[in-house]
């Protein structure tokens, strides 16, 4: 897996992925940016949400759960001092549908965390990571 990040101007970059997608990267004007794209640290959280979300929704489908609404919300705290690493991360799974079995959701979340999601496995090694389930 490879990616390329190319500088455009000021503090604006384009991230290009092996799969052919381009993601703009930016930052706030206070540090020289044009507020024209997500911040790189935000993309860590989006990657985590996508990784675990795809696992959970796939497992719930195999468990015949009739999911009609699904969000993964991630909240991270960061250190005040540089390099401002994540100091804690909470992943909230919000699941809606017909007769959703809480035990099935809990098992899907556990399998994602313990077996399938590499983003969660990596980030859990650097910061306390907690989960919350809302049905």
PDB file of C-alpha atoms in Angstrom:
ATOM      1  CA  UNK A   1       0.000   0.000   0.000  1.00  0.00           C
ATOM      2  CA  UNK A   2       1.341   3.396  -0.982  1.00  0.00           C
ATOM      3  CA  UNK A   3       0.213   7.013  -0.898  1.00  0.00           C
ATOM      4  CA  UNK A   4       1.629  10.273  -2.210  1.00  0.00           C
ATOM      5  CA  UNK A   5       1.087  13.688  -0.671  1.00  0.00           C
ATOM      6  CA  UNK A   6       1.805  16.567  -3.055  1.00  0.00           C
ATOM      7  CA  UNK A   7       2.160  20.190  -2.027  1.00  0.00           C
ATOM      8  CA  UNK A   8      -0.145  22.600  -3.893  1.00  0.00           C
ATOM      9  CA  UNK A   9       0.435  25.980  -2.227  1.00  0.00           C
ATOM     10  CA  UNK A  10       0.859  27.542   1.221  1.00  0.00           C
ATOM     11  CA  UNK A  11      -0.326  24.746   3.587  1.00  0.00           C
ATOM     12  CA  UNK A  12      -2.504  22.956   1.021  1.00  0.00           C
ATOM     13  CA  UNK A  13      -1.727  19.433  -0.165  1.00  0.00           C
ATOM     14  CA  UNK A  14      -3.386  16.635  -2.131  1.00  0.00           C
ATOM     15  CA  UNK A  15      -3.149  13.096  -0.853  1.00  0.00           C
ATOM     16  CA  UNK A  16      -3.292  10.455  -3.587  1.00  0.00           C
ATOM     17  CA  UNK A  17      -4.042   6.834  -2.793  1.00  0.00           C
ATOM     18  CA  UNK A  18      -3.155   3.571  -4.548  1.00  0.00           C
ATOM     19  CA  UNK A  19      -6.848   3.126  -5.265  1.00  0.00           C
ATOM     20  CA  UNK A  20      -6.845   6.302  -7.348  1.00  0.00           C
ATOM     21  CA  UNK A  21      -8.607   8.743  -5.042  1.00  0.00           C
ATOM     22  CA  UNK A  22      -7.421  12.245  -4.210  1.00  0.00           C
ATOM     23  CA  UNK A  23      -8.063  13.826  -0.816  1.00  0.00           C
ATOM     24  CA  UNK A  24      -7.409  17.516  -0.208  1.00  0.00           C
ATOM     25  CA  UNK A  25      -5.488  18.324   2.973  1.00  0.00           C
ATOM     26  CA  UNK A  26      -5.521  21.709   4.637  1.00  0.00           C
ATOM     27  CA  UNK A  27      -5.342  23.605   7.864  1.00  0.00           C
ATOM     28  CA  UNK A  28      -6.593  26.789   9.495  1.00  0.00           C
ATOM     29  CA  UNK A  29      -5.501  30.296   8.425  1.00  0.00           C
ATOM     30  CA  UNK A  30      -3.892  30.911  11.833  1.00  0.00           C
ATOM     31  CA  UNK A  31      -1.085  28.530  10.858  1.00  0.00           C
ATOM     32  CA  UNK A  32      -0.851  29.553   7.201  1.00  0.00           C
ATOM     33  CA  UNK A  33      -3.622  27.443   5.724  1.00  0.00           C
ATOM     34  CA  UNK A  34      -6.630  28.203   3.574  1.00  0.00           C
ATOM     35  CA  UNK A  35      -9.080  25.909   5.413  1.00  0.00           C
ATOM     36  CA  UNK A  36      -9.467  23.936   2.187  1.00  0.00           C
ATOM     37  CA  UNK A  37      -9.412  20.333   3.349  1.00  0.00           C
ATOM     38  CA  UNK A  38      -9.500  18.012   6.321  1.00  0.00           C
ATOM     39  CA  UNK A  39      -6.584  18.100   8.746  1.00  0.00           C
ATOM     40  CA  UNK A  40      -4.267  15.083   8.595  1.00  0.00           C
ATOM     41  CA  UNK A  41      -5.082  14.069  12.186  1.00  0.00           C
ATOM     42  CA  UNK A  42      -8.800  14.158  11.350  1.00  0.00           C
ATOM     43  CA  UNK A  43      -8.120  11.602   8.637  1.00  0.00           C
ATOM     44  CA  UNK A  44      -6.731   9.202  11.251  1.00  0.00           C
ATOM     45  CA  UNK A  45     -10.137   9.315  12.931  1.00  0.00           C
ATOM     46  CA  UNK A  46     -12.042   8.977   9.660  1.00  0.00           C
ATOM     47  CA  UNK A  47      -9.851   5.994   8.777  1.00  0.00           C
ATOM     48  CA  UNK A  48     -10.562   4.407  12.148  1.00  0.00           C
ATOM     49  CA  UNK A  49     -14.310   4.976  11.755  1.00  0.00           C
ATOM     50  CA  UNK A  50     -14.344   3.573   8.246  1.00  0.00           C
ATOM     51  CA  UNK A  51     -12.253   0.543   9.166  1.00  0.00           C
ATOM     52  CA  UNK A  52     -14.297  -0.515  12.167  1.00  0.00           C
ATOM     53  CA  UNK A  53     -17.584   0.602  10.594  1.00  0.00           C
ATOM     54  CA  UNK A  54     -17.094  -1.648   7.584  1.00  0.00           C
ATOM     55  CA  UNK A  55     -16.278  -4.560   9.881  1.00  0.00           C
ATOM     56  CA  UNK A  56     -19.292  -4.039  12.119  1.00  0.00           C
ATOM     57  CA  UNK A  57     -21.822  -3.522   9.323  1.00  0.00           C
ATOM     58  CA  UNK A  58     -20.504  -6.611   7.506  1.00  0.00           C
ATOM     59  CA  UNK A  59     -20.720  -8.759  10.650  1.00  0.00           C
ATOM     60  CA  UNK A  60     -24.214  -7.478  11.473  1.00  0.00           C
ATOM     61  CA  UNK A  61     -25.363  -8.365   7.942  1.00  0.00           C
ATOM     62  CA  UNK A  62     -24.030 -11.908   8.431  1.00  0.00           C
ATOM     63  CA  UNK A  63     -25.920 -12.033  11.729  1.00  0.00           C
ATOM     64  CA  UNK A  64     -29.114 -11.112   9.814  1.00  0.00           C
ATOM     65  CA  UNK A  65     -29.566  -7.838  11.672  1.00  0.00           C
ATOM     66  CA  UNK A  66     -31.889  -5.425   9.839  1.00  0.00           C
ATOM     67  CA  UNK A  67     -29.788  -2.290  10.162  1.00  0.00           C
ATOM     68  CA  UNK A  68     -31.386   0.837   8.676  1.00  0.00           C
ATOM     69  CA  UNK A  69     -29.136   3.457  10.289  1.00  0.00           C
ATOM     70  CA  UNK A  70     -25.494   3.217  11.284  1.00  0.00           C
ATOM     71  CA  UNK A  71     -22.995   5.878  12.358  1.00  0.00           C
ATOM     72  CA  UNK A  72     -19.583   5.602  13.920  1.00  0.00           C
ATOM     73  CA  UNK A  73     -18.681   8.705  15.917  1.00  0.00           C
ATOM     74  CA  UNK A  74     -15.130   9.123  17.082  1.00  0.00           C
ATOM     75  CA  UNK A  75     -13.994  11.567  19.716  1.00  0.00           C
ATOM     76  CA  UNK A  76     -10.299  11.962  20.444  1.00  0.00           C
ATOM     77  CA  UNK A  77      -8.450  14.049  22.980  1.00  0.00           C
ATOM     78  CA  UNK A  78      -4.991  15.321  22.089  1.00  0.00           C
ATOM     79  CA  UNK A  79      -1.975  16.384  24.110  1.00  0.00           C
ATOM     80  CA  UNK A  80      -1.550  20.126  24.599  1.00  0.00           C
ATOM     81  CA  UNK A  81       2.130  20.047  23.665  1.00  0.00           C
ATOM     82  CA  UNK A  82       3.724  19.064  20.382  1.00  0.00           C
ATOM     83  CA  UNK A  83       3.611  16.538  18.840  1.00  0.00           C
ATOM     84  CA  UNK A  84      -0.005  16.663  20.130  1.00  0.00           C
ATOM     85  CA  UNK A  85      -0.607  12.923  19.962  1.00  0.00           C
ATOM     86  CA  UNK A  86      -3.961  11.375  20.752  1.00  0.00           C
ATOM     87  CA  UNK A  87      -4.270  10.822  24.497  1.00  0.00           C
ATOM     88  CA  UNK A  88      -7.659   9.072  24.433  1.00  0.00           C
ATOM     89  CA  UNK A  89     -10.102   7.889  21.792  1.00  0.00           C
ATOM     90  CA  UNK A  90     -13.775   6.956  22.135  1.00  0.00           C
ATOM     91  CA  UNK A  91     -15.547   5.099  19.331  1.00  0.00           C
ATOM     92  CA  UNK A  92     -19.349   5.233  19.505  1.00  0.00           C
ATOM     93  CA  UNK A  93     -21.405   2.893  17.343  1.00  0.00           C
ATOM     94  CA  UNK A  94     -24.946   4.149  16.748  1.00  0.00           C
ATOM     95  CA  UNK A  95     -27.148   1.425  15.303  1.00  0.00           C
ATOM     96  CA  UNK A  96     -30.783   1.645  14.283  1.00  0.00           C
ATOM     97  CA  UNK A  97     -33.066  -0.851  12.654  1.00  0.00           C
ATOM     98  CA  UNK A  98     -35.701  -3.465  13.208  1.00  0.00           C
ATOM     99  CA  UNK A  99     -35.265  -5.659  16.301  1.00  0.00           C
ATOM    100  CA  UNK A 100     -31.541  -4.992  16.636  1.00  0.00           C
ATOM    101  CA  UNK A 101     -29.980  -7.505  19.031  1.00  0.00           C
ATOM    102  CA  UNK A 102     -27.615  -5.691  21.398  1.00  0.00           C
ATOM    103  CA  UNK A 103     -25.560  -8.854  21.920  1.00  0.00           C
ATOM    104  CA  UNK A 104     -25.012  -9.133  18.160  1.00  0.00           C
ATOM    105  CA  UNK A 105     -23.819  -5.521  18.015  1.00  0.00           C
ATOM    106  CA  UNK A 106     -21.533  -6.030  21.013  1.00  0.00           C
ATOM    107  CA  UNK A 107     -20.020  -9.129  19.398  1.00  0.00           C
ATOM    108  CA  UNK A 108     -19.529  -7.330  16.066  1.00  0.00           C
ATOM    109  CA  UNK A 109     -17.790  -4.434  17.826  1.00  0.00           C
ATOM    110  CA  UNK A 110     -15.607  -6.859  19.780  1.00  0.00           C
ATOM    111  CA  UNK A 111     -14.614  -8.795  16.646  1.00  0.00           C
ATOM    112  CA  UNK A 112     -13.706  -5.582  14.873  1.00  0.00           C
ATOM    113  CA  UNK A 113     -11.594  -4.418  17.808  1.00  0.00           C
ATOM    114  CA  UNK A 114      -9.914  -7.737  18.562  1.00  0.00           C
ATOM    115  CA  UNK A 115      -9.557  -9.356  15.158  1.00  0.00           C
ATOM    116  CA  UNK A 116     -10.330  -7.370  12.030  1.00  0.00           C
ATOM    117  CA  UNK A 117      -9.645  -3.612  12.172  1.00  0.00           C
ATOM    118  CA  UNK A 118      -5.936  -2.775  11.804  1.00  0.00           C
ATOM    119  CA  UNK A 119      -6.574   0.942  12.372  1.00  0.00           C
ATOM    120  CA  UNK A 120      -8.130   0.202  15.756  1.00  0.00           C
ATOM    121  CA  UNK A 121      -5.337  -2.238  16.663  1.00  0.00           C
ATOM    122  CA  UNK A 122      -2.666   0.369  15.857  1.00  0.00           C
ATOM    123  CA  UNK A 123      -4.326   3.342  17.536  1.00  0.00           C
ATOM    124  CA  UNK A 124      -5.144   1.291  20.651  1.00  0.00           C
ATOM    125  CA  UNK A 125      -1.393   0.816  21.134  1.00  0.00           C
ATOM    126  CA  UNK A 126      -0.790   4.564  21.432  1.00  0.00           C
ATOM    127  CA  UNK A 127      -3.837   5.819  23.328  1.00  0.00           C
ATOM    128  CA  UNK A 128      -6.567   4.381  25.549  1.00  0.00           C
ATOM    129  CA  UNK A 129      -9.428   3.428  23.256  1.00  0.00           C
ATOM    130  CA  UNK A 130     -12.947   2.923  24.565  1.00  0.00           C
ATOM    131  CA  UNK A 131     -16.151   1.934  22.813  1.00  0.00           C
ATOM    132  CA  UNK A 132     -19.774   2.868  23.341  1.00  0.00           C
ATOM    133  CA  UNK A 133     -22.842   1.328  21.728  1.00  0.00           C
ATOM    134  CA  UNK A 134     -26.076   3.223  21.230  1.00  0.00           C
ATOM    135  CA  UNK A 135     -29.089   1.394  19.793  1.00  0.00           C
TER     136      UNK A 135
END
